[in-house]
Coordinates of C-alpha atoms in Angstrom, one line a residue:
M1 CA 13.5 15.7 -1.0
T2 CA 9.4 16.1 -2.0
R3 CA 7.6 13.5 -4.6
R4 CA 4.9 14.1 -6.3
W5 CA 2.4 10.8 -6.0
A6 CA 0.0 10.0 -8.8
G7 CA 0.4 13.7 -10.1
S8 CA -1.8 15.6 -8.1
S9 CA -0.2 15.9 -4.3
T10 CA 3.1 16.7 -3.5
L11 CA 4.7 14.4 -0.9
T12 CA 7.2 14.6 1.6
R13 CA 9.4 11.5 1.7
G14 CA 9.1 9.5 5.0
V15 CA 6.9 12.3 6.4
M16 CA 4.5 10.9 8.5
N17 CA 1.6 12.0 10.9
A18 CA 1.1 10.6 14.6
T19 CA -1.1 8.2 13.2
A20 CA 1.1 6.6 10.9
L21 CA 4.1 7.2 13.0
A22 CA 2.3 4.8 15.8
D23 CA 3.6 1.8 13.7
V24 CA 7.4 3.1 14.2
Q25 CA 7.9 5.3 17.2
P26 CA 7.3 3.9 20.4
A27 CA 4.3 4.8 22.1
A28 CA 2.1 3.8 24.8
P29 CA 1.1 -0.1 24.9
Q30 CA -2.3 0.7 25.5
K31 CA -2.7 2.9 22.5
R32 CA -0.4 0.8 20.4
Q33 CA -2.7 -2.2 21.2
R34 CA -6.3 -0.2 20.4
R35 CA -5.1 0.9 17.4
A36 CA -4.3 -2.7 15.9
M37 CA -7.6 -3.7 17.5
I38 CA -9.4 -0.9 15.2
L39 CA -7.1 -2.0 12.6
D40 CA -8.0 -5.5 12.7
A41 CA -11.8 -4.7 12.9
A42 CA -11.7 -2.4 9.9
L43 CA -9.8 -5.4 8.0
V44 CA -12.7 -8.2 9.1
I45 CA -15.5 -5.8 8.4
G46 CA -13.5 -5.0 4.8
S47 CA -13.1 -8.3 4.3
E48 CA -16.4 -9.2 4.4
G49 CA -18.4 -6.3 2.7
G50 CA -15.9 -4.3 0.9
Y51 CA -15.8 -0.8 1.2
D52 CA -19.0 0.3 1.6
A53 CA -19.4 -2.3 4.8
V54 CA -16.8 -0.3 6.5
Q55 CA -18.8 2.1 8.8
M56 CA -17.2 3.6 11.6
R57 CA -19.8 2.6 13.9
K58 CA -19.6 -0.3 13.0
V59 CA -15.6 -0.6 13.4
A60 CA -16.3 1.0 16.9
E61 CA -18.5 -1.7 18.2
R62 CA -16.2 -4.7 16.5
A63 CA -12.9 -2.9 18.5
N64 CA -15.3 -2.6 21.4
I65 CA -14.6 1.1 21.6
A66 CA -16.4 4.3 21.3
V67 CA -17.1 5.8 18.4
G68 CA -15.3 9.2 19.4
T69 CA -12.7 7.6 20.4
L70 CA -12.5 5.3 17.0
Y71 CA -12.5 9.1 15.7
R72 CA -9.6 10.0 17.7
Y73 CA -7.3 7.4 16.3
F74 CA -8.7 8.1 12.4
P75 CA -10.2 10.8 11.3
S76 CA -12.3 9.1 8.8
K77 CA -13.3 5.8 7.0
V78 CA -10.4 6.6 4.5
H79 CA -7.5 7.5 6.4
L80 CA -8.7 4.0 8.5
L81 CA -8.4 2.3 5.1
V82 CA -5.7 3.6 3.7
S83 CA -3.5 2.5 7.0
V84 CA -5.0 -0.8 7.3
L85 CA -3.5 -1.0 3.9
G86 CA -0.2 0.6 4.9
R87 CA 0.0 -2.1 7.7
Q88 CA -1.0 -4.8 4.7
F89 CA 2.5 -3.5 2.8
E90 CA 4.5 -3.6 6.3
R91 CA 3.4 -7.2 7.1
F92 CA 4.0 -8.0 3.3
D93 CA 7.6 -6.3 3.7
A94 CA 8.6 -8.3 6.5
S95 CA 7.3 -11.6 5.3
H96 CA 10.1 -11.7 2.7
N97 CA 13.6 -10.3 1.7
W98 CA 12.8 -9.1 -1.6
A99 CA 16.7 -8.2 -2.5
V100 CA 17.3 -11.7 -3.2
T101 CA 14.1 -13.4 -4.6
G102 CA 15.6 -13.9 -8.1
A103 CA 18.7 -13.3 -10.2
T104 CA 17.7 -10.4 -12.0
P105 CA 16.0 -6.9 -11.4
H106 CA 13.2 -8.1 -13.5
Q107 CA 12.6 -11.8 -11.5
R108 CA 12.5 -9.9 -8.3
L109 CA 10.3 -7.3 -8.7
R110 CA 7.8 -9.8 -10.7
R111 CA 8.3 -11.7 -7.2
V112 CA 6.9 -8.9 -5.2
V113 CA 4.2 -7.8 -7.9
D114 CA 2.9 -11.5 -8.6
R115 CA 3.1 -12.4 -4.7
I116 CA 1.1 -8.8 -4.3
N117 CA -1.4 -9.8 -6.5
D118 CA -2.1 -13.6 -5.8
E119 CA -2.7 -12.3 -2.1
W120 CA -5.2 -9.8 -3.1
Q121 CA -7.2 -12.4 -5.6
R122 CA -7.7 -14.1 -2.5
N123 CA -9.7 -11.5 -0.9
L124 CA -11.2 -9.4 -3.2
A125 CA -13.7 -7.3 -0.8
L126 CA -10.8 -6.4 1.2
T127 CA -8.6 -5.1 -1.7
E128 CA -11.5 -3.0 -3.1
A129 CA -11.9 -1.5 0.1
M130 CA -8.3 -0.9 0.8
T131 CA -7.5 0.4 -3.0
R132 CA -10.9 2.5 -3.4
A133 CA -9.6 4.1 -0.1
F134 CA -6.2 4.8 -1.2
V135 CA -7.2 5.8 -4.8
F136 CA -9.9 8.5 -4.1
A137 CA -8.2 10.0 -0.7
D138 CA -8.1 13.8 -0.9
T139 CA -5.3 15.7 0.8
S140 CA -6.4 15.5 4.3
A141 CA -5.2 12.1 4.2
A142 CA -2.2 12.5 2.2
E143 CA 0.4 11.6 5.0
E144 CA -1.4 8.0 5.3
V145 CA -1.0 7.8 1.2
A146 CA 2.6 9.2 1.5
H147 CA 3.3 6.6 4.1
A148 CA 1.8 3.1 2.4
A149 CA 3.2 4.3 -1.0
N150 CA 6.8 4.4 0.8
V151 CA 6.5 1.0 2.4
F152 CA 5.2 -0.2 -1.3
E153 CA 8.2 1.7 -3.1
G154 CA 11.0 0.5 -0.4
M155 CA 9.9 -3.2 -1.4
L156 CA 10.3 -2.2 -5.3
A157 CA 13.6 -0.7 -4.6
R158 CA 15.1 -3.1 -2.6
A159 CA 13.8 -5.8 -5.1
L160 CA 15.3 -3.8 -8.4
S161 CA 18.9 -3.1 -6.1
G162 CA 19.1 -6.8 -4.7
G163 CA 20.6 -4.9 -1.6
E164 CA 20.7 -1.0 -0.4
P165 CA 18.9 0.9 -3.3
R166 CA 20.3 3.9 -4.9
E167 CA 18.4 7.0 -5.7
E168 CA 17.8 5.7 -9.1
Q169 CA 16.4 2.8 -7.9
H170 CA 14.1 4.0 -5.6
D171 CA 12.7 6.5 -9.0
I172 CA 12.1 3.8 -11.2
A173 CA 10.5 2.2 -7.8
R174 CA 8.6 5.5 -8.0
V175 CA 7.1 5.3 -11.5
I176 CA 6.1 1.5 -11.2
C177 CA 4.1 2.8 -8.2
D178 CA 2.2 5.4 -10.3
V179 CA 1.6 2.7 -13.4
W180 CA 0.2 0.3 -10.5
L181 CA -1.6 3.1 -8.8
A182 CA -3.2 4.0 -12.4
N183 CA -3.9 0.7 -13.2
L184 CA -5.8 0.3 -9.8
T185 CA -8.0 3.0 -10.7
V186 CA -9.1 1.4 -14.2
W187 CA -9.6 -1.8 -12.0
L188 CA -11.6 -0.4 -9.8
T189 CA -14.5 1.4 -11.9
R190 CA -13.7 -2.1 -13.9
R191 CA -12.6 -0.9 -16.9
V192 CA -10.2 -3.8 -16.9
P193 CA -9.7 -7.3 -15.7
A194 CA -7.1 -8.1 -13.0
A195 CA -5.1 -10.2 -15.4
E196 CA -4.6 -7.3 -17.6
V197 CA -3.6 -5.0 -15.0
C198 CA -0.9 -7.5 -14.2
Q199 CA 0.1 -7.7 -17.9
R200 CA 0.1 -3.8 -17.9
L201 CA 2.7 -3.4 -15.0
D202 CA 4.8 -6.0 -16.1
H203 CA 5.3 -4.6 -19.6
A204 CA 5.9 -0.9 -17.8
M205 CA 8.6 -3.3 -16.0
R206 CA 10.3 -4.4 -19.0
L207 CA 10.4 -1.2 -20.1
L208 CA 12.0 0.6 -17.2
V209 CA 14.3 -2.2 -16.5
G210 CA 14.6 -5.0 -19.2
D211 CA 13.9 -8.7 -18.6
D212 CA 15.7 -11.8 -17.6
E213 CA 18.0 -11.6 -20.5
H214 CA 18.3 -8.1 -21.4
S215 CA 18.6 -6.1 -18.3
K216 CA 18.7 -2.2 -18.5
I217 CA 20.1 -1.5 -15.2

C-alpha cells in the first residue's frame, strides 16, 4: 500500500532503507553501537544549538569517528536529524502503552499529543533541529521521513483504537499526522506560537474523532 505524505511524495508504508532498518533488524553490534553514538552526538549538538549547530564535522568529532565514516551511515545532515527524530519517536512509543491512556479515543489522542508537546517544549533547540529537517527533507530522505512518520502514525492509531488498529483508524491517524506536519511548518517559520499549534491540532482531532462525550468512531 502506498501513501502520500504531506501531499508531495508517495511513500511506501513500512519501507525503510538500510539506515532505518538498522533499528529493527539484526546488525553487527559494532555498527549498531556506532550508529547509536552518531545519533547521540547529533542529539546533544542539536540540543545545544539547534539545526544550524549540527554540522557533520562536529558530529563526527563528538562521536569520535572520521567524517567519511559518518557519511557512510548518513548521507547528509537532514538524513541524520530525521533519523534522530525517528529514534525519539521510537523511544517515546516504547515508554507507554498508548492504547490504555484514556477512556475515549479523544482522551488517548490528547495524551499522546500533549506528552510529545511537553517533551518538545523542554528542548526547543532540539525540536527545531529535528522538525526543520523533517519538514524540509527532499526525496533523497523520503525513506527516513516515512519511517519517522509511520512510528508517529502507529502511536496515534493505537491510541484511537484502544488496541489493534483497523485500517480506518490508520487513515484517521494519517490525516492527523498531516495536520501536525502542516502546523509544524508554520511554527518553524514563527507564524504561530506553539500553543496555537496545539489548539489547531486538538480542533482537528475533535472534528475527526469527536470529543469525550460524543465519539465519532
